[in-house]
């Protein structure tokens, strides 16, 4: 019976060690779980911060893109205006040359009319002088 009691006692001690060991393992597992949850929460928090930063950067990029697009459009307009200026100036010069040619022709016509009128007046004057001498 003593041997039986010794065996039972030994079983109890072994069971106690196992229970103690399992309790320690459970505590370690709980600590690991707690650490894992904390890490998961930190990762989630960091992910939210990263997303906020990413959204802010995307807004800045969008704003800069719009500014760049506006500048490109203004530059294209300015270049277009400057490219058209020589053509416009050449057109104006051609118009002025045409007007000057027309004015020169008109002046020659007027000069011819005046010369004819002067000729007529000379004839009339000569005729009057002739009549006065007679």
Short mmCIF file of C-alpha atoms in Angstrom, two decimals:
data_model
loop_
_atom_site.label_atom_id
_atom_site.label_comp_id
_atom_site.label_asym_id
_atom_site.label_seq_id
_atom_site.Cartn_x
_atom_site.Cartn_y
_atom_site.Cartn_z
CA UNK A 1 0.00 0.00 0.00
CA UNK A 2 2.85 2.30 0.69
CA UNK A 3 4.14 1.64 -2.71
CA UNK A 4 0.76 2.40 -4.13
CA UNK A 5 0.64 5.62 -2.21
CA UNK A 6 4.13 6.46 -3.39
CA UNK A 7 3.07 5.84 -6.97
CA UNK A 8 -0.04 7.94 -6.51
CA UNK A 9 2.02 10.65 -4.87
CA UNK A 10 4.48 10.51 -7.70
CA UNK A 11 1.61 10.72 -10.19
CA UNK A 12 0.22 13.69 -8.28
CA UNK A 13 3.61 15.40 -8.31
CA UNK A 14 4.01 14.68 -12.00
CA UNK A 15 0.48 15.91 -12.66
CA UNK A 16 1.24 19.01 -10.57
CA UNK A 17 4.39 19.67 -12.59
CA UNK A 18 2.43 19.18 -15.78
CA UNK A 19 -0.29 21.53 -14.54
CA UNK A 20 2.34 24.07 -13.50
CA UNK A 21 4.08 23.66 -16.85
CA UNK A 22 0.79 24.03 -18.70
CA UNK A 23 -0.06 27.10 -16.61
CA UNK A 24 3.30 28.63 -17.51
CA UNK A 25 2.77 27.77 -21.17
CA UNK A 26 -0.70 29.33 -20.97
CA UNK A 27 0.77 32.52 -19.45
CA UNK A 28 3.43 32.63 -22.18
CA UNK A 29 0.76 32.07 -24.84
CA UNK A 30 -1.40 34.86 -23.32
CA UNK A 31 1.61 37.22 -23.34
CA UNK A 32 2.34 36.29 -26.96
CA UNK A 33 -1.30 36.86 -27.88
CA UNK A 34 -1.28 40.23 -26.11
CA UNK A 35 1.94 41.23 -27.87
CA UNK A 36 0.52 40.03 -31.19
CA UNK A 37 -2.65 42.10 -30.66
CA UNK A 38 -0.57 45.15 -29.74
CA UNK A 39 1.60 44.70 -32.85
CA UNK A 40 -1.51 44.24 -34.98
CA UNK A 41 -3.06 47.43 -33.54
CA UNK A 42 0.19 49.34 -34.10
CA UNK A 43 0.33 48.10 -37.69
CA UNK A 44 -3.29 49.13 -38.21
CA UNK A 45 -2.60 52.57 -36.70
CA UNK A 46 0.49 52.94 -38.89
CA UNK A 47 -1.52 51.86 -41.91
CA UNK A 48 -4.09 54.59 -41.18
CA UNK A 49 -1.34 57.19 -40.78
CA UNK A 50 0.27 55.99 -44.02
CA UNK A 51 -3.10 56.22 -45.82
CA UNK A 52 -3.65 59.76 -44.51
CA UNK A 53 -0.18 60.78 -45.66
CA UNK A 54 -0.76 59.13 -49.02
CA UNK A 55 -4.08 60.96 -49.44
CA UNK A 56 -2.43 64.29 -48.55
CA UNK A 57 0.38 63.60 -51.03
CA UNK A 58 -2.12 62.65 -53.74
CA UNK A 59 -3.98 65.93 -53.16
CA UNK A 60 -0.71 67.85 -53.45
CA UNK A 61 0.21 65.96 -56.62
CA UNK A 62 -3.24 66.67 -58.06
CA UNK A 63 -2.92 70.35 -57.19
CA UNK A 64 0.57 70.53 -58.70
CA UNK A 65 -0.64 68.66 -61.78
CA UNK A 66 -3.44 71.19 -62.25
CA UNK A 67 -0.96 74.06 -61.81
CA UNK A 68 1.42 72.48 -64.31
CA UNK A 69 -1.42 71.89 -66.77
CA UNK A 70 -2.54 75.53 -66.39
CA UNK A 71 1.02 76.74 -66.98
CA UNK A 72 1.35 74.49 -70.03
CA UNK A 73 -1.89 75.87 -71.46
CA UNK A 74 -0.78 79.46 -70.83
CA UNK A 75 2.59 78.72 -72.38
CA UNK A 76 0.98 77.11 -75.42
CA UNK A 77 -1.28 80.15 -75.81
CA UNK A 78 1.67 82.54 -75.49
CA UNK A 79 3.69 80.52 -78.01
CA UNK A 80 0.74 80.44 -80.40
CA UNK A 81 0.33 84.21 -80.12
CA UNK A 82 4.04 84.79 -80.72
CA UNK A 83 4.06 82.33 -83.63
CA UNK A 84 1.13 84.15 -85.23
CA UNK A 85 2.63 87.62 -84.76
CA UNK A 86 5.06 87.41 -87.72
CA UNK A 87 2.23 86.21 -89.95
CA UNK A 88 -0.03 89.01 -88.72
CA UNK A 89 2.75 91.57 -89.19
CA UNK A 90 3.44 90.30 -92.71
CA UNK A 91 -0.27 90.54 -93.49
CA UNK A 92 -0.36 94.13 -92.20
CA UNK A 93 2.75 94.99 -94.21
CA UNK A 94 1.14 93.53 -97.34
CA UNK A 95 -2.01 95.56 -96.66
CA UNK A 96 0.04 98.75 -96.22
CA UNK A 97 2.01 98.05 -99.40
CA UNK A 98 -1.25 97.53 -101.28
CA UNK A 99 -2.66 100.77 -99.86
CA UNK A 100 0.54 102.63 -100.78
CA UNK A 101 0.36 101.27 -104.34
CA UNK A 102 -3.28 102.33 -104.59
CA UNK A 103 -2.41 105.78 -103.24
CA UNK A 104 0.45 106.11 -105.75
CA UNK A 105 -1.91 105.17 -108.60
CA UNK A 106 -4.52 107.64 -107.31
CA UNK A 107 -1.85 110.36 -107.06
CA UNK A 108 -0.77 109.68 -110.65
CA UNK A 109 -4.39 109.83 -111.80
CA UNK A 110 -4.94 113.10 -109.93
CA UNK A 111 -1.68 114.46 -111.34
CA UNK A 112 -2.83 113.51 -114.84
CA UNK A 113 -6.20 115.21 -114.23
CA UNK A 114 -4.41 118.30 -112.91
CA UNK A 115 -2.05 118.30 -115.86
CA UNK A 116 -5.05 118.08 -118.21
CA UNK A 117 -6.77 120.89 -116.30
CA UNK A 118 -3.58 122.99 -116.38
CA UNK A 119 -3.32 122.29 -120.11
CA UNK A 120 -6.92 123.40 -120.59
CA UNK A 121 -6.30 126.52 -118.53
CA UNK A 122 -3.18 127.29 -120.56
CA UNK A 123 -5.18 126.87 -123.75
CA UNK A 124 -7.88 129.14 -122.37
CA UNK A 125 -5.30 131.68 -121.22
CA UNK A 126 -3.54 131.54 -124.55
CA UNK A 127 -6.87 131.92 -126.32
CA UNK A 128 -7.79 134.90 -124.16
CA UNK A 129 -4.38 136.50 -124.72
CA UNK A 130 -4.80 135.94 -128.42
CA UNK A 131 -8.20 137.57 -128.35
CA UNK A 132 -6.86 140.46 -126.31
CA UNK A 133 -4.08 141.12 -128.84
CA UNK A 134 -6.38 141.24 -131.71
#
